Structure formats: C-alpha cells, structure tokens
Amino acid sequence: MAGCSSGKRSYVSEAIAVEALIEAHVQFDYGNRSGPIAVYPCDECGQFHLTSTGSINKKLEQFIADGTLQKLRTASKWSGKWR
Ligand SMILES: [Zn+2]
C-alpha cells in the first residue's frame, strides 16, 4: 500500500503504533507537552498514525508516571542502540 496523503508514517495496528509512540519518547526527550502523545486510526489509509494533539495515550501516560520511560531511556543509552 502506498503512503497516506497525511504524509505521516503508517502503522498497521494500534498496538504497533503505540509501541512506536513509546519508542519515540525513549529515543527523544520531548520534555513537557511536545512530540507525539497519542495514536489514531486514519480514515484515509485505514492504518494508524501518531499525533501530538488530543489526549495522551494511556500507556504512554502510565510509562511516564511509573518511571518505565526513564528506565527504557537509560537502558537504550547504555546499549548505544540509538547512537
Ligand atoms: Zn493515513
């Protein structure tokens, strides 16, 4: 399937999109209220995209609140995965 006219990266399922959302926050320190915060189903391509508007994804919110995101970030720095 060709890309979507939204120009955004498409994810075949919500679970995969959420995974990418978390991964993005591990890779980049977006700080407060910036970067993608949720995923949504696209009417046009039928797949999922990330969005920086709307309400925050529950899993991302939880990962931030319970420190999981910080742990993943530290782990990825140590592994050098993103360098
Ligand atoms: Zn789309």
PDB file of N, CA and C and ligand atoms in Angstrom:
ATOM      1  N   MET A   1       0.853  -1.208   0.000  1.00  0.00           N
ATOM      2  CA  MET A   1       0.000   0.000   0.000  1.00  0.00           C
ATOM      3  C   MET A   1       0.885   1.254   0.000  1.00  0.00           C
ATOM      4  N   ALA A   2       0.562   2.179  -0.805  1.00  0.00           N
ATOM      5  CA  ALA A   2       1.327   3.434  -0.875  1.00  0.00           C
ATOM      6  C   ALA A   2       1.058   4.279   0.369  1.00  0.00           C
ATOM      7  N   GLY A   3       1.883   5.261   0.579  1.00  0.00           N
ATOM      8  CA  GLY A   3       1.721   6.117   1.748  1.00  0.00           C
ATOM      9  C   GLY A   3       0.406   6.880   1.730  1.00  0.00           C
ATOM     10  N   CYS A   4       0.150   7.500   2.824  1.00  0.00           N
ATOM     11  CA  CYS A   4      -1.084   8.229   3.029  1.00  0.00           C
ATOM     12  C   CYS A   4      -0.835   9.706   2.717  1.00  0.00           C
ATOM     13  N   SER A   5      -1.857  10.428   2.290  1.00  0.00           N
ATOM     14  CA  SER A   5      -1.672  11.843   1.944  1.00  0.00           C
ATOM     15  C   SER A   5      -1.385  12.697   3.176  1.00  0.00           C
ATOM     16  N   SER A   6      -1.575  12.127   4.356  1.00  0.00           N
ATOM     17  CA  SER A   6      -1.218  12.859   5.581  1.00  0.00           C
ATOM     18  C   SER A   6       0.297  13.048   5.634  1.00  0.00           C
ATOM     19  N   GLY A   7       1.014  12.213   4.873  1.00  0.00           N
ATOM     20  CA  GLY A   7       2.468  12.292   4.861  1.00  0.00           C
ATOM     21  C   GLY A   7       3.099  11.690   6.103  1.00  0.00           C
ATOM     22  N   LYS A   8       2.255  11.158   6.986  1.00  0.00           N
ATOM     23  CA  LYS A   8       2.759  10.578   8.226  1.00  0.00           C
ATOM     24  C   LYS A   8       3.077   9.111   8.021  1.00  0.00           C
ATOM     25  N   ARG A   9       3.924   8.612   8.868  1.00  0.00           N
ATOM     26  CA  ARG A   9       4.244   7.203   8.850  1.00  0.00           C
ATOM     27  C   ARG A   9       3.020   6.413   9.315  1.00  0.00           C
ATOM     28  N   SER A  10       2.761   5.306   8.636  1.00  0.00           N
ATOM     29  CA  SER A  10       1.589   4.496   8.957  1.00  0.00           C
ATOM     30  C   SER A  10       1.975   3.237   9.726  1.00  0.00           C
ATOM     31  N   TYR A  11       1.123   2.855  10.653  1.00  0.00           N
ATOM     32  CA  TYR A  11       1.328   1.637  11.412  1.00  0.00           C
ATOM     33  C   TYR A  11       0.103   0.760  11.224  1.00  0.00           C
ATOM     34  N   VAL A  12       0.345  -0.550  10.985  1.00  0.00           N
ATOM     35  CA  VAL A  12      -0.759  -1.436  10.628  1.00  0.00           C
ATOM     36  C   VAL A  12      -1.737  -1.712  11.754  1.00  0.00           C
ATOM     37  N   SER A  13      -1.278  -1.589  13.006  1.00  0.00           N
ATOM     38  CA  SER A  13      -2.208  -1.814  14.104  1.00  0.00           C
ATOM     39  C   SER A  13      -1.986  -0.789  15.201  1.00  0.00           C
ATOM     40  N   GLU A  14      -2.977  -0.658  16.058  1.00  0.00           N
ATOM     41  CA  GLU A  14      -2.872   0.294  17.153  1.00  0.00           C
ATOM     42  C   GLU A  14      -1.727  -0.088  18.090  1.00  0.00           C
ATOM     43  N   ALA A  15      -1.583  -1.393  18.344  1.00  0.00           N
ATOM     44  CA  ALA A  15      -0.526  -1.861  19.245  1.00  0.00           C
ATOM     45  C   ALA A  15       0.849  -1.471  18.714  1.00  0.00           C
ATOM     46  N   ILE A  16       1.053  -1.627  17.420  1.00  0.00           N
ATOM     47  CA  ILE A  16       2.342  -1.280  16.809  1.00  0.00           C
ATOM     48  C   ILE A  16       2.559   0.228  16.852  1.00  0.00           C
ATOM     49  N   ALA A  17       1.502   0.987  16.634  1.00  0.00           N
ATOM     50  CA  ALA A  17       1.601   2.449  16.690  1.00  0.00           C
ATOM     51  C   ALA A  17       1.967   2.905  18.102  1.00  0.00           C
ATOM     52  N   VAL A  18       1.360   2.294  19.104  1.00  0.00           N
ATOM     53  CA  VAL A  18       1.652   2.655  20.497  1.00  0.00           C
ATOM     54  C   VAL A  18       3.102   2.312  20.826  1.00  0.00           C
ATOM     55  N   GLU A  19       3.559   1.172  20.331  1.00  0.00           N
ATOM     56  CA  GLU A  19       4.945   0.775  20.527  1.00  0.00           C
ATOM     57  C   GLU A  19       5.893   1.828  19.935  1.00  0.00           C
ATOM     58  N   ALA A  20       5.564   2.294  18.747  1.00  0.00           N
ATOM     59  CA  ALA A  20       6.375   3.318  18.078  1.00  0.00           C
ATOM     60  C   ALA A  20       6.335   4.634  18.854  1.00  0.00           C
ATOM     61  N   LEU A  21       5.173   4.933  19.405  1.00  0.00           N
ATOM     62  CA  LEU A  21       4.995   6.140  20.207  1.00  0.00           C
ATOM     63  C   LEU A  21       5.915   6.103  21.430  1.00  0.00           C
ATOM     64  N   ILE A  22       5.899   4.970  22.141  1.00  0.00           N
ATOM     65  CA  ILE A  22       6.756   4.799  23.316  1.00  0.00           C
ATOM     66  C   ILE A  22       8.225   4.897  22.904  1.00  0.00           C
ATOM     67  N   GLU A  23       8.544   4.194  21.827  1.00  0.00           N
ATOM     68  CA  GLU A  23       9.918   4.169  21.310  1.00  0.00           C
ATOM     69  C   GLU A  23      10.414   5.582  20.990  1.00  0.00           C
ATOM     70  N   ALA A  24       9.533   6.387  20.419  1.00  0.00           N
ATOM     71  CA  ALA A  24       9.887   7.762  20.070  1.00  0.00           C
ATOM     72  C   ALA A  24      10.232   8.565  21.323  1.00  0.00           C
ATOM     73  N   HIS A  25       9.497   8.293  22.397  1.00  0.00           N
ATOM     74  CA  HIS A  25       9.752   9.013  23.646  1.00  0.00           C
ATOM     75  C   HIS A  25      10.993   8.514  24.361  1.00  0.00           C
ATOM     76  N   VAL A  26      11.372   7.252  24.068  1.00  0.00           N
ATOM     77  CA  VAL A  26      12.618   6.729  24.618  1.00  0.00           C
ATOM     78  C   VAL A  26      13.792   7.370  23.882  1.00  0.00           C
ATOM     79  N   GLN A  27      13.636   7.488  22.587  1.00  0.00           N
ATOM     80  CA  GLN A  27      14.718   7.988  21.740  1.00  0.00           C
ATOM     81  C   GLN A  27      14.933   9.491  21.902  1.00  0.00           C
ATOM     82  N   PHE A  28      13.827  10.229  21.989  1.00  0.00           N
ATOM     83  CA  PHE A  28      13.923  11.679  22.098  1.00  0.00           C
ATOM     84  C   PHE A  28      13.310  12.152  23.401  1.00  0.00           C
ATOM     85  N   ASP A  29      13.992  13.087  24.047  1.00  0.00           N
ATOM     86  CA  ASP A  29      13.419  13.657  25.253  1.00  0.00           C
ATOM     87  C   ASP A  29      12.572  14.855  24.843  1.00  0.00           C
ATOM     88  N   TYR A  30      11.290  14.613  24.674  1.00  0.00           N
ATOM     89  CA  TYR A  30      10.407  15.665  24.176  1.00  0.00           C
ATOM     90  C   TYR A  30      10.098  16.725  25.220  1.00  0.00           C
ATOM     91  N   GLY A  31      10.360  16.386  26.481  1.00  0.00           N
ATOM     92  CA  GLY A  31      10.006  17.324  27.525  1.00  0.00           C
ATOM     93  C   GLY A  31       8.502  17.404  27.688  1.00  0.00           C
ATOM     94  N   ASN A  32       8.065  18.485  28.267  1.00  0.00           N
ATOM     95  CA  ASN A  32       6.637  18.619  28.549  1.00  0.00           C
ATOM     96  C   ASN A  32       5.832  19.089  27.348  1.00  0.00           C
ATOM     97  N   ARG A  33       4.780  18.340  27.048  1.00  0.00           N
ATOM     98  CA  ARG A  33       3.822  18.766  26.035  1.00  0.00           C
ATOM     99  C   ARG A  33       4.422  19.064  24.656  1.00  0.00           C
ATOM    100  N   SER A  34       5.302  18.197  24.216  1.00  0.00           N
ATOM    101  CA  SER A  34       5.755  18.301  22.836  1.00  0.00           C
ATOM    102  C   SER A  34       5.962  16.896  22.305  1.00  0.00           C
ATOM    103  N   GLY A  35       6.058  16.784  21.002  1.00  0.00           N
ATOM    104  CA  GLY A  35       6.198  15.475  20.383  1.00  0.00           C
ATOM    105  C   GLY A  35       4.872  14.754  20.322  1.00  0.00           C
ATOM    106  N   PRO A  36       4.862  13.566  19.719  1.00  0.00           N
ATOM    107  CA  PRO A  36       3.618  12.796  19.608  1.00  0.00           C
ATOM    108  C   PRO A  36       3.176  12.295  20.978  1.00  0.00           C
ATOM    109  N   ILE A  37       1.876  12.310  21.218  1.00  0.00           N
ATOM    110  CA  ILE A  37       1.384  11.858  22.521  1.00  0.00           C
ATOM    111  C   ILE A  37       0.313  10.780  22.417  1.00  0.00           C
ATOM    112  N   ALA A  38      -0.147  10.536  21.197  1.00  0.00           N
ATOM    113  CA  ALA A  38      -1.228   9.570  21.046  1.00  0.00           C
ATOM    114  C   ALA A  38      -1.206   8.959  19.648  1.00  0.00           C
ATOM    115  N   VAL A  39      -2.029   7.947  19.455  1.00  0.00           N
ATOM    116  CA  VAL A  39      -2.172   7.334  18.136  1.00  0.00           C
ATOM    117  C   VAL A  39      -3.639   7.437  17.718  1.00  0.00           C
ATOM    118  N   TYR A  40      -3.893   7.428  16.424  1.00  0.00           N
ATOM    119  CA  TYR A  40      -5.285   7.483  15.972  1.00  0.00           C
ATOM    120  C   TYR A  40      -5.442   6.702  14.672  1.00  0.00           C
ATOM    121  N   PRO A  41      -6.631   6.124  14.474  1.00  0.00           N
ATOM    122  CA  PRO A  41      -6.908   5.417  13.230  1.00  0.00           C
ATOM    123  C   PRO A  41      -7.187   6.433  12.133  1.00  0.00           C
ATOM    124  N   CYS A  42      -6.620   6.212  10.956  1.00  0.00           N
ATOM    125  CA  CYS A  42      -6.784   7.146   9.845  1.00  0.00           C
ATOM    126  C   CYS A  42      -7.916   6.707   8.938  1.00  0.00           C
ATOM    127  N   ASP A  43      -8.802   7.626   8.630  1.00  0.00           N
ATOM    128  CA  ASP A  43      -9.934   7.328   7.745  1.00  0.00           C
ATOM    129  C   ASP A  43      -9.469   7.034   6.337  1.00  0.00           C
ATOM    130  N   GLU A  44      -8.380   7.684   5.957  1.00  0.00           N
ATOM    131  CA  GLU A  44      -7.933   7.573   4.582  1.00  0.00           C
ATOM    132  C   GLU A  44      -7.217   6.264   4.265  1.00  0.00           C
ATOM    133  N   CYS A  45      -6.217   5.927   5.076  1.00  0.00           N
ATOM    134  CA  CYS A  45      -5.421   4.736   4.757  1.00  0.00           C
ATOM    135  C   CYS A  45      -5.807   3.526   5.596  1.00  0.00           C
ATOM    136  N   GLY A  46      -6.651   3.732   6.615  1.00  0.00           N
ATOM    137  CA  GLY A  46      -7.100   2.613   7.423  1.00  0.00           C
ATOM    138  C   GLY A  46      -6.046   2.103   8.396  1.00  0.00           C
ATOM    139  N   GLN A  47      -4.910   2.799   8.444  1.00  0.00           N
ATOM    140  CA  GLN A  47      -3.874   2.415   9.382  1.00  0.00           C
ATOM    141  C   GLN A  47      -3.812   3.449  10.510  1.00  0.00           C
ATOM    142  N   PHE A  48      -2.774   3.339  11.334  1.00  0.00           N
ATOM    143  CA  PHE A  48      -2.671   4.249  12.480  1.00  0.00           C
ATOM    144  C   PHE A  48      -1.507   5.220  12.325  1.00  0.00           C
ATOM    145  N   HIS A  49      -1.705   6.438  12.808  1.00  0.00           N
ATOM    146  CA  HIS A  49      -0.639   7.439  12.812  1.00  0.00           C
ATOM    147  C   HIS A  49      -0.442   7.959  14.228  1.00  0.00           C
ATOM    148  N   LEU A  50       0.710   8.606  14.429  1.00  0.00           N
ATOM    149  CA  LEU A  50       0.958   9.284  15.701  1.00  0.00           C
ATOM    150  C   LEU A  50       0.469  10.716  15.588  1.00  0.00           C
ATOM    151  N   THR A  51       0.044  11.271  16.697  1.00  0.00           N
ATOM    152  CA  THR A  51      -0.395  12.659  16.702  1.00  0.00           C
ATOM    153  C   THR A  51       0.068  13.373  17.961  1.00  0.00           C
ATOM    154  N   SER A  52       0.268  14.681  17.840  1.00  0.00           N
ATOM    155  CA  SER A  52       0.689  15.464  19.005  1.00  0.00           C
ATOM    156  C   SER A  52      -0.491  16.206  19.623  1.00  0.00           C
ATOM    157  N   THR A  53      -1.677  15.971  19.068  1.00  0.00           N
ATOM    158  CA  THR A  53      -2.858  16.639  19.623  1.00  0.00           C
ATOM    159  C   THR A  53      -3.798  15.611  20.252  1.00  0.00           C
ATOM    160  N   GLY A  54      -4.780  16.104  21.009  1.00  0.00           N
ATOM    161  CA  GLY A  54      -5.722  15.223  21.672  1.00  0.00           C
ATOM    162  C   GLY A  54      -5.228  14.852  23.048  1.00  0.00           C
ATOM    163  N   SER A  55      -5.799  13.795  23.617  1.00  0.00           N
ATOM    164  CA  SER A  55      -5.391  13.413  24.965  1.00  0.00           C
ATOM    165  C   SER A  55      -4.312  12.340  24.897  1.00  0.00           C
ATOM    166  N   ILE A  56      -3.474  12.341  25.897  1.00  0.00           N
ATOM    167  CA  ILE A  56      -2.312  11.467  25.915  1.00  0.00           C
ATOM    168  C   ILE A  56      -2.704   9.993  25.968  1.00  0.00           C
ATOM    169  N   ASN A  57      -1.948   9.190  25.246  1.00  0.00           N
ATOM    170  CA  ASN A  57      -2.169   7.747  25.250  1.00  0.00           C
ATOM    171  C   ASN A  57      -1.984   7.196  26.666  1.00  0.00           C
ATOM    172  N   LYS A  58      -2.896   6.311  27.075  1.00  0.00           N
ATOM    173  CA  LYS A  58      -2.896   5.798  28.451  1.00  0.00           C
ATOM    174  C   LYS A  58      -1.605   5.067  28.796  1.00  0.00           C
ATOM    175  N   LYS A  59      -1.101   4.295  27.861  1.00  0.00           N
ATOM    176  CA  LYS A  59       0.107   3.517  28.128  1.00  0.00           C
ATOM    177  C   LYS A  59       1.311   4.448  28.282  1.00  0.00           C
ATOM    178  N   LEU A  60       1.380   5.457  27.404  1.00  0.00           N
ATOM    179  CA  LEU A  60       2.475   6.434  27.496  1.00  0.00           C
ATOM    180  C   LEU A  60       2.392   7.186  28.823  1.00  0.00           C
ATOM    181  N   GLU A  61       1.189   7.591  29.172  1.00  0.00           N
ATOM    182  CA  GLU A  61       0.966   8.317  30.420  1.00  0.00           C
ATOM    183  C   GLU A  61       1.436   7.484  31.616  1.00  0.00           C
ATOM    184  N   GLN A  62       1.092   6.218  31.583  1.00  0.00           N
ATOM    185  CA  GLN A  62       1.467   5.308  32.661  1.00  0.00           C
ATOM    186  C   GLN A  62       2.984   5.124  32.712  1.00  0.00           C
ATOM    187  N   PHE A  63       3.597   4.953  31.549  1.00  0.00           N
ATOM    188  CA  PHE A  63       5.047   4.752  31.470  1.00  0.00           C
ATOM    189  C   PHE A  63       5.808   5.963  31.996  1.00  0.00           C
ATOM    190  N   ILE A  64       5.262   7.153  31.745  1.00  0.00           N
ATOM    191  CA  ILE A  64       5.884   8.371  32.266  1.00  0.00           C
ATOM    192  C   ILE A  64       5.700   8.424  33.780  1.00  0.00           C
ATOM    193  N   ALA A  65       4.477   8.131  34.218  1.00  0.00           N
ATOM    194  CA  ALA A  65       4.142   8.233  35.634  1.00  0.00           C
ATOM    195  C   ALA A  65       4.905   7.233  36.493  1.00  0.00           C
ATOM    196  N   ASP A  66       5.063   6.002  36.011  1.00  0.00           N
ATOM    197  CA  ASP A  66       5.683   4.981  36.866  1.00  0.00           C
ATOM    198  C   ASP A  66       7.196   4.833  36.652  1.00  0.00           C
ATOM    199  N   GLY A  67       7.751   5.698  35.799  1.00  0.00           N
ATOM    200  CA  GLY A  67       9.201   5.696  35.631  1.00  0.00           C
ATOM    201  C   GLY A  67       9.729   4.710  34.593  1.00  0.00           C
ATOM    202  N   THR A  68       8.821   3.953  33.970  1.00  0.00           N
ATOM    203  CA  THR A  68       9.247   2.976  32.962  1.00  0.00           C
ATOM    204  C   THR A  68       9.961   3.652  31.798  1.00  0.00           C
ATOM    205  N   LEU A  69       9.435   4.789  31.384  1.00  0.00           N
ATOM    206  CA  LEU A  69      10.026   5.512  30.257  1.00  0.00           C
ATOM    207  C   LEU A  69      11.476   5.899  30.566  1.00  0.00           C
ATOM    208  N   GLN A  70      11.689   6.384  31.783  1.00  0.00           N
ATOM    209  CA  GLN A  70      13.036   6.788  32.188  1.00  0.00           C
ATOM    210  C   GLN A  70      13.988   5.597  32.187  1.00  0.00           C
ATOM    211  N   LYS A  71      13.486   4.453  32.635  1.00  0.00           N
ATOM    212  CA  LYS A  71      14.295   3.228  32.659  1.00  0.00           C
ATOM    213  C   LYS A  71      14.663   2.798  31.244  1.00  0.00           C
ATOM    214  N   LEU A  72      13.688   2.844  30.358  1.00  0.00           N
ATOM    215  CA  LEU A  72      13.934   2.457  28.968  1.00  0.00           C
ATOM    216  C   LEU A  72      14.953   3.394  28.330  1.00  0.00           C
ATOM    217  N   ARG A  73      14.842   4.659  28.672  1.00  0.00           N
ATOM    218  CA  ARG A  73      15.737   5.671  28.122  1.00  0.00           C
ATOM    219  C   ARG A  73      17.179   5.407  28.574  1.00  0.00           C
ATOM    220  N   THR A  74      17.328   5.131  29.863  1.00  0.00           N
ATOM    221  CA  THR A  74      18.645   4.824  30.418  1.00  0.00           C
ATOM    222  C   THR A  74      19.200   3.559  29.769  1.00  0.00           C
ATOM    223  N   ALA A  75      18.345   2.560  29.643  1.00  0.00           N
ATOM    224  CA  ALA A  75      18.768   1.291  29.047  1.00  0.00           C
ATOM    225  C   ALA A  75      19.224   1.485  27.608  1.00  0.00           C
ATOM    226  N   SER A  76      18.512   2.307  26.865  1.00  0.00           N
ATOM    227  CA  SER A  76      18.868   2.491  25.464  1.00  0.00           C
ATOM    228  C   SER A  76      20.156   3.293  25.323  1.00  0.00           C
ATOM    229  N   LYS A  77      20.429   4.169  26.284  1.00  0.00           N
ATOM    230  CA  LYS A  77      21.693   4.908  26.278  1.00  0.00           C
ATOM    231  C   LYS A  77      22.852   3.963  26.532  1.00  0.00           C
ATOM    232  N   TRP A  78      22.656   3.063  27.505  1.00  0.00           N
ATOM    233  CA  TRP A  78      23.699   2.115  27.848  1.00  0.00           C
ATOM    234  C   TRP A  78      23.982   1.171  26.693  1.00  0.00           C
ATOM    235  N   SER A  79      22.954   0.750  26.016  1.00  0.00           N
ATOM    236  CA  SER A  79      23.151  -0.215  24.923  1.00  0.00           C
ATOM    237  C   SER A  79      23.735   0.467  23.698  1.00  0.00           C
ATOM    238  N   GLY A  80      23.615   1.794  23.649  1.00  0.00           N
ATOM    239  CA  GLY A  80      24.138   2.513  22.495  1.00  0.00           C
ATOM    240  C   GLY A  80      23.300   2.305  21.249  1.00  0.00           C
ATOM    241  N   LYS A  81      22.107   1.790  21.463  1.00  0.00           N
ATOM    242  CA  LYS A  81      21.227   1.450  20.350  1.00  0.00           C
ATOM    243  C   LYS A  81      20.946   2.647  19.435  1.00  0.00           C
ATOM    244  N   TRP A  82      20.838   3.817  20.036  1.00  0.00           N
ATOM    245  CA  TRP A  82      20.421   4.980  19.246  1.00  0.00           C
ATOM    246  C   TRP A  82      21.583   5.871  18.831  1.00  0.00           C
ATOM    247  N   ARG A  83      22.786   5.444  19.136  1.00  0.00           N
ATOM    248  CA  ARG A  83      23.940   6.292  18.787  1.00  0.00           C
ATOM    249  C   ARG A  83      24.634   5.770  17.558  1.00  0.00           C
TER     250      ARG A  83
HETATM  251 ZN    ZN B   1      -3.470   7.760   6.865  1.00  0.00          ZN
END
